[in-house]
């Protein structure tokens, strides 16, 4: 049984295979063809945090593939009305795949432990692998290949940053992360990145200008993630010098793209000017969530057949 908790669950060859399926399905979609590779398959979306992109891109993508989906919000009582184990055992009797967005990563792992169908992480406090797949696919579309490119991530070394770093390691990109003290990757994160991908090229700095130098993509995310709202004011102060604005973009190569997983807090981690600039690929990047997840679903469910 394969699950997708982090990008460490996929080999480089498997990510490339998912990208090949994504490219094929996206090209067909753009020609008006919705290839029904998963007729009659059912996906449950189990979400205990809000979502636009992840929820809708998975639901729309599964519909294109000929399957169906069920959105299960907090009222379904996962871990409150009954145990996570009972919930997972029963839900996986009904559906072929579960996409889960949870407050803690451990909750996803324990659901999967008791599930008889694949579980895909749709964001936890720890990682966001589907986001990183779409992000790297977007960079690949722009620059044709990925090896040797550099992504500069400016901001909180959070779930999104962690998954991107893993993906960059697997696909041969340099990952630079500029974050203030106290908001950088932990020593455990770095040790794990290096254990999984010994050749990973990580550049860790407190200086955004150092990170963006020579980078083809400048990436940021919110300073306060879902679940950290009580720290919002403290974080705004800590990250004040980490805004991606025109001055910072000017220190990057002229053909560099700007990326954000969205939703954005315009005026905080990024200015309107950068978000709406010709360098910004945020809408294409969000659109690619659907294409890349169709690739994941087709790959994962075909491999279970
Ligand atoms: N980027 C992302 O995962 O967006 P949602 O929170 O809207 O799903
Ligand atoms: N880091 C953000 C990403 C949202 C898609 C969060 O976890 O809230």
XYZ file of C-alpha atoms and ligand atoms in Angstrom:
321
model
C 0.000 0.000 0.000
C 1.502 3.337 -1.076
C 0.709 6.579 0.709
C 1.932 10.127 0.088
C 2.843 11.794 3.381
C 5.947 13.709 2.262
C 8.015 13.792 -0.914
C 10.371 11.367 0.803
C 7.746 8.739 -0.031
C 8.542 9.134 -3.745
C 11.760 8.297 -5.569
C 13.169 10.672 -8.163
C 12.001 8.300 -10.912
C 8.488 8.219 -9.444
C 8.285 12.019 -9.341
C 9.430 12.119 -12.964
C 6.778 9.533 -13.847
C 4.097 11.625 -12.103
C 5.297 14.689 -14.045
C 5.112 12.757 -17.333
C 1.506 11.730 -16.583
C 0.746 15.317 -15.510
C 2.141 16.715 -18.748
C 0.143 14.248 -20.844
C -3.115 14.872 -18.962
C -2.627 18.651 -18.969
C -1.975 18.717 -22.730
C -5.107 16.618 -23.326
C -7.149 18.819 -20.970
C -6.053 21.922 -22.890
C -7.270 20.246 -26.091
C -10.648 19.593 -24.469
C -9.986 15.929 -23.681
C -10.688 14.656 -20.155
C -9.292 11.165 -20.188
C -11.342 8.975 -17.781
C -8.491 6.938 -16.325
C -10.283 6.298 -12.995
C -13.943 5.523 -13.791
C -16.033 4.759 -10.749
C -13.214 5.453 -8.295
C -14.132 7.414 -5.199
C -11.972 9.904 -3.310
C -12.752 11.188 0.179
C -11.445 14.610 1.176
C -11.100 14.798 4.939
C -10.270 18.356 5.940
C -9.925 19.899 9.390
C -8.499 23.211 8.093
C -9.854 25.563 5.402
C -8.881 25.159 1.747
C -9.666 26.526 -1.688
C -6.939 25.186 -3.969
C -6.360 21.737 -2.499
C -10.016 20.885 -2.116
C -11.273 22.177 -5.449
C -8.289 21.026 -7.516
C -8.611 17.478 -6.176
C -12.389 17.413 -6.680
C -12.243 18.854 -10.200
C -9.297 16.635 -11.133
C -11.049 13.470 -9.951
C -14.145 14.439 -11.929
C -12.004 14.837 -15.084
C -10.603 11.359 -14.466
C -14.120 9.879 -14.373
C -14.238 9.327 -10.615
C -16.216 10.911 -7.815
C -15.379 12.695 -4.600
C -16.845 13.317 -1.177
C -15.897 16.294 0.951
C -15.876 15.488 4.667
C -15.558 18.457 7.007
C -15.113 18.537 10.756
C -18.719 17.481 11.362
C -17.817 13.942 10.293
C -16.262 13.489 13.725
C -12.847 12.165 12.777
C -11.106 11.387 16.062
C -13.902 12.907 18.144
C -17.058 10.923 17.365
C -15.040 7.727 17.086
C -11.380 6.749 17.212
C -9.058 7.536 14.315
C -8.496 3.795 13.914
C -12.207 2.932 13.623
C -12.751 5.912 11.348
C -9.929 4.903 8.993
C -10.959 1.263 8.865
C -14.554 2.125 7.992
C -13.927 5.063 5.603
C -11.499 2.995 3.542
C -14.203 0.325 3.071
C -16.141 2.891 1.031
C -13.536 4.821 -0.929
C -10.435 4.186 -3.055
C -8.277 7.052 -1.817
C -8.351 9.532 1.067
C -6.929 13.057 0.809
C -6.467 14.474 4.272
C -5.678 17.950 5.589
C -4.944 17.721 9.279
C -3.799 19.879 12.148
C -1.009 17.455 12.975
C 1.075 15.232 10.727
C 0.777 12.391 13.236
C -2.984 12.300 12.722
C -2.471 11.587 9.010
C 0.022 8.841 9.803
C -2.333 7.193 12.254
C -5.271 7.386 9.832
C -3.137 5.702 7.165
C -2.044 3.014 9.584
C -5.664 1.877 9.845
C -6.733 2.520 6.275
C -6.990 -0.130 3.567
C -6.646 2.458 0.763
C -3.951 5.015 -0.079
C -3.817 8.240 1.939
C -2.551 11.495 0.402
C -1.433 14.369 2.608
C -3.299 17.514 1.564
C -1.290 19.638 4.077
C -0.260 19.166 7.658
C 1.741 21.334 10.044
C 4.792 19.404 8.810
C 4.500 19.115 5.036
C 2.567 19.898 1.865
C 3.830 17.445 -0.747
C 1.106 18.051 -3.370
C 1.971 21.746 -3.310
C 5.664 21.066 -3.906
C 4.888 18.712 -6.807
C 2.817 21.417 -8.519
C 5.469 24.036 -7.746
C 8.303 22.022 -9.233
C 6.133 21.123 -12.201
C 5.530 24.864 -12.749
C 9.269 25.605 -12.650
C 9.861 22.729 -15.078
C 7.258 24.173 -17.473
C 8.985 27.554 -17.396
C 12.610 26.455 -17.642
C 12.121 23.120 -19.511
C 14.291 21.158 -17.086
C 14.992 21.359 -13.377
C 18.482 20.082 -12.724
C 20.912 22.825 -11.724
C 18.245 25.503 -11.152
C 17.948 27.383 -7.866
C 14.808 28.159 -5.866
C 15.107 30.869 -3.218
C 12.525 30.599 -0.469
C 12.203 33.753 1.644
C 10.197 33.452 4.847
C 9.121 30.874 7.380
C 10.792 27.443 7.049
C 7.374 25.828 7.336
C 5.432 22.904 5.851
C 5.598 24.357 2.317
C 9.328 25.094 2.570
C 10.082 21.636 3.938
C 8.311 19.875 1.056
C 9.979 22.139 -1.506
C 13.396 21.421 -0.019
C 12.723 17.680 -0.233
C 11.605 18.010 -3.848
C 14.601 20.160 -4.807
C 16.916 17.578 -3.266
C 15.299 14.753 -5.231
C 15.270 16.629 -8.540
C 18.705 18.259 -8.375
C 17.824 21.912 -7.711
C 19.579 24.144 -5.210
C 17.247 25.181 -2.401
C 18.134 28.435 -0.651
C 16.129 29.409 2.416
C 16.337 32.857 3.988
C 14.623 33.007 7.362
C 15.182 34.886 10.615
C 16.664 33.115 13.618
C 14.085 30.935 15.310
C 12.134 30.333 12.071
C 14.717 28.344 10.110
C 14.787 24.616 9.463
C 15.640 22.706 12.622
C 18.820 20.659 12.904
C 16.582 17.568 12.668
C 15.074 18.817 9.382
C 18.505 19.395 7.877
C 19.811 16.021 9.081
C 16.800 14.288 7.546
C 17.119 16.125 4.198
C 20.757 15.033 4.032
C 19.998 11.480 5.070
C 17.321 11.069 2.380
C 19.267 12.947 -0.334
C 22.977 13.130 0.565
C 23.702 15.293 -2.503
C 21.091 17.933 -1.589
C 22.326 21.499 -2.193
C 20.868 23.536 0.679
C 21.800 27.163 1.267
C 20.587 28.392 4.638
C 20.927 32.076 5.426
C 19.317 34.921 7.338
C 19.820 37.274 4.374
C 17.112 37.299 1.653
C 19.499 38.988 -0.819
C 22.004 36.161 -0.453
C 19.254 33.591 -1.046
C 17.818 35.186 -4.192
C 21.196 35.770 -5.841
C 21.296 33.635 -9.008
C 17.870 32.064 -8.315
C 15.430 31.272 -11.130
C 12.447 31.237 -8.745
C 11.746 33.396 -5.700
C 9.178 31.786 -3.424
C 7.391 32.921 -0.314
C 4.515 31.840 1.905
C 2.557 33.455 4.724
C 4.437 34.303 7.898
C 1.646 32.868 10.051
C 0.356 29.485 8.983
C -3.032 28.025 9.839
C -2.975 27.101 13.527
C -0.354 29.749 14.477
C -2.774 32.695 14.671
C -1.875 33.440 18.320
C 1.712 34.216 17.173
C 0.658 36.585 14.408
C 1.933 39.881 15.873
C 5.212 38.359 17.045
C 5.761 36.825 13.614
C 4.981 40.070 11.782
C 7.853 41.674 13.705
C 10.240 38.754 13.179
C 9.631 38.642 9.409
C 9.414 42.402 8.742
C 12.683 42.354 6.772
C 11.636 39.288 4.744
C 9.021 40.816 2.459
C 9.358 39.923 -1.222
C 9.115 43.346 -2.867
C 10.420 44.957 -6.035
C 13.715 45.879 -4.378
C 14.376 42.234 -3.504
C 13.204 40.982 -6.919
C 15.697 43.396 -8.541
C 18.565 41.526 -6.879
C 17.467 38.282 -8.619
C 18.128 37.473 -12.287
C 15.805 39.327 -14.680
C 14.099 36.139 -15.863
C 13.396 34.935 -12.304
C 9.798 34.026 -11.548
C 7.868 34.819 -8.384
C 5.982 31.979 -6.703
C 3.576 31.703 -3.764
C 1.501 28.700 -2.733
C -1.402 31.062 -1.846
C -3.423 32.257 -0.079
C -1.237 35.363 0.260
C -1.348 38.146 2.799
C -0.656 40.930 0.335
C 1.331 43.728 1.959
C 2.992 41.334 4.409
C 5.190 38.607 2.884
C 4.695 40.003 -0.648
C 3.670 43.319 -2.155
C 0.835 43.795 -4.658
C 3.428 44.957 -7.152
C 5.286 41.648 -7.080
C 2.140 39.483 -6.914
C 0.715 41.225 -9.973
C 3.987 41.617 -11.898
C 4.763 39.820 -15.163
C 7.298 37.739 -13.191
C 4.547 36.298 -10.986
C 3.357 32.783 -11.907
C 1.081 32.340 -8.899
C -2.084 31.678 -10.913
C -0.427 29.157 -13.248
C 1.132 27.574 -10.151
C -2.288 27.245 -8.473
C -3.767 25.850 -11.706
C -1.028 23.248 -11.789
C -2.208 21.921 -8.429
C -5.024 20.259 -10.358
C -2.849 18.894 -13.140
C -0.143 17.559 -10.830
C -2.713 15.952 -8.510
C -4.360 14.246 -11.484
C -0.880 12.858 -12.146
C -0.607 11.690 -8.532
C -4.085 10.102 -8.525
C -3.573 8.335 -11.855
C -0.132 7.080 -10.789
C -1.124 6.050 -7.268
C -4.420 4.367 -8.121
C -3.057 2.643 -11.210
C -0.252 1.205 -9.069
C -2.835 -0.190 -6.591
C -4.918 -1.830 -9.326
N -1.972 26.324 -1.425
C -2.988 25.683 -0.832
O -2.853 24.542 -0.368
O -4.148 26.381 -0.806
P -5.466 25.988 0.000
O -5.129 26.165 1.456
O -6.504 26.966 -0.463
O -5.807 24.568 -0.303
N 1.962 27.467 5.339
C 0.572 27.669 5.037
C 0.252 27.077 3.702
C -1.180 27.236 3.254
C -1.418 26.595 1.929
C -0.293 27.041 6.117
O 0.030 25.947 6.580
O -1.275 27.669 6.521
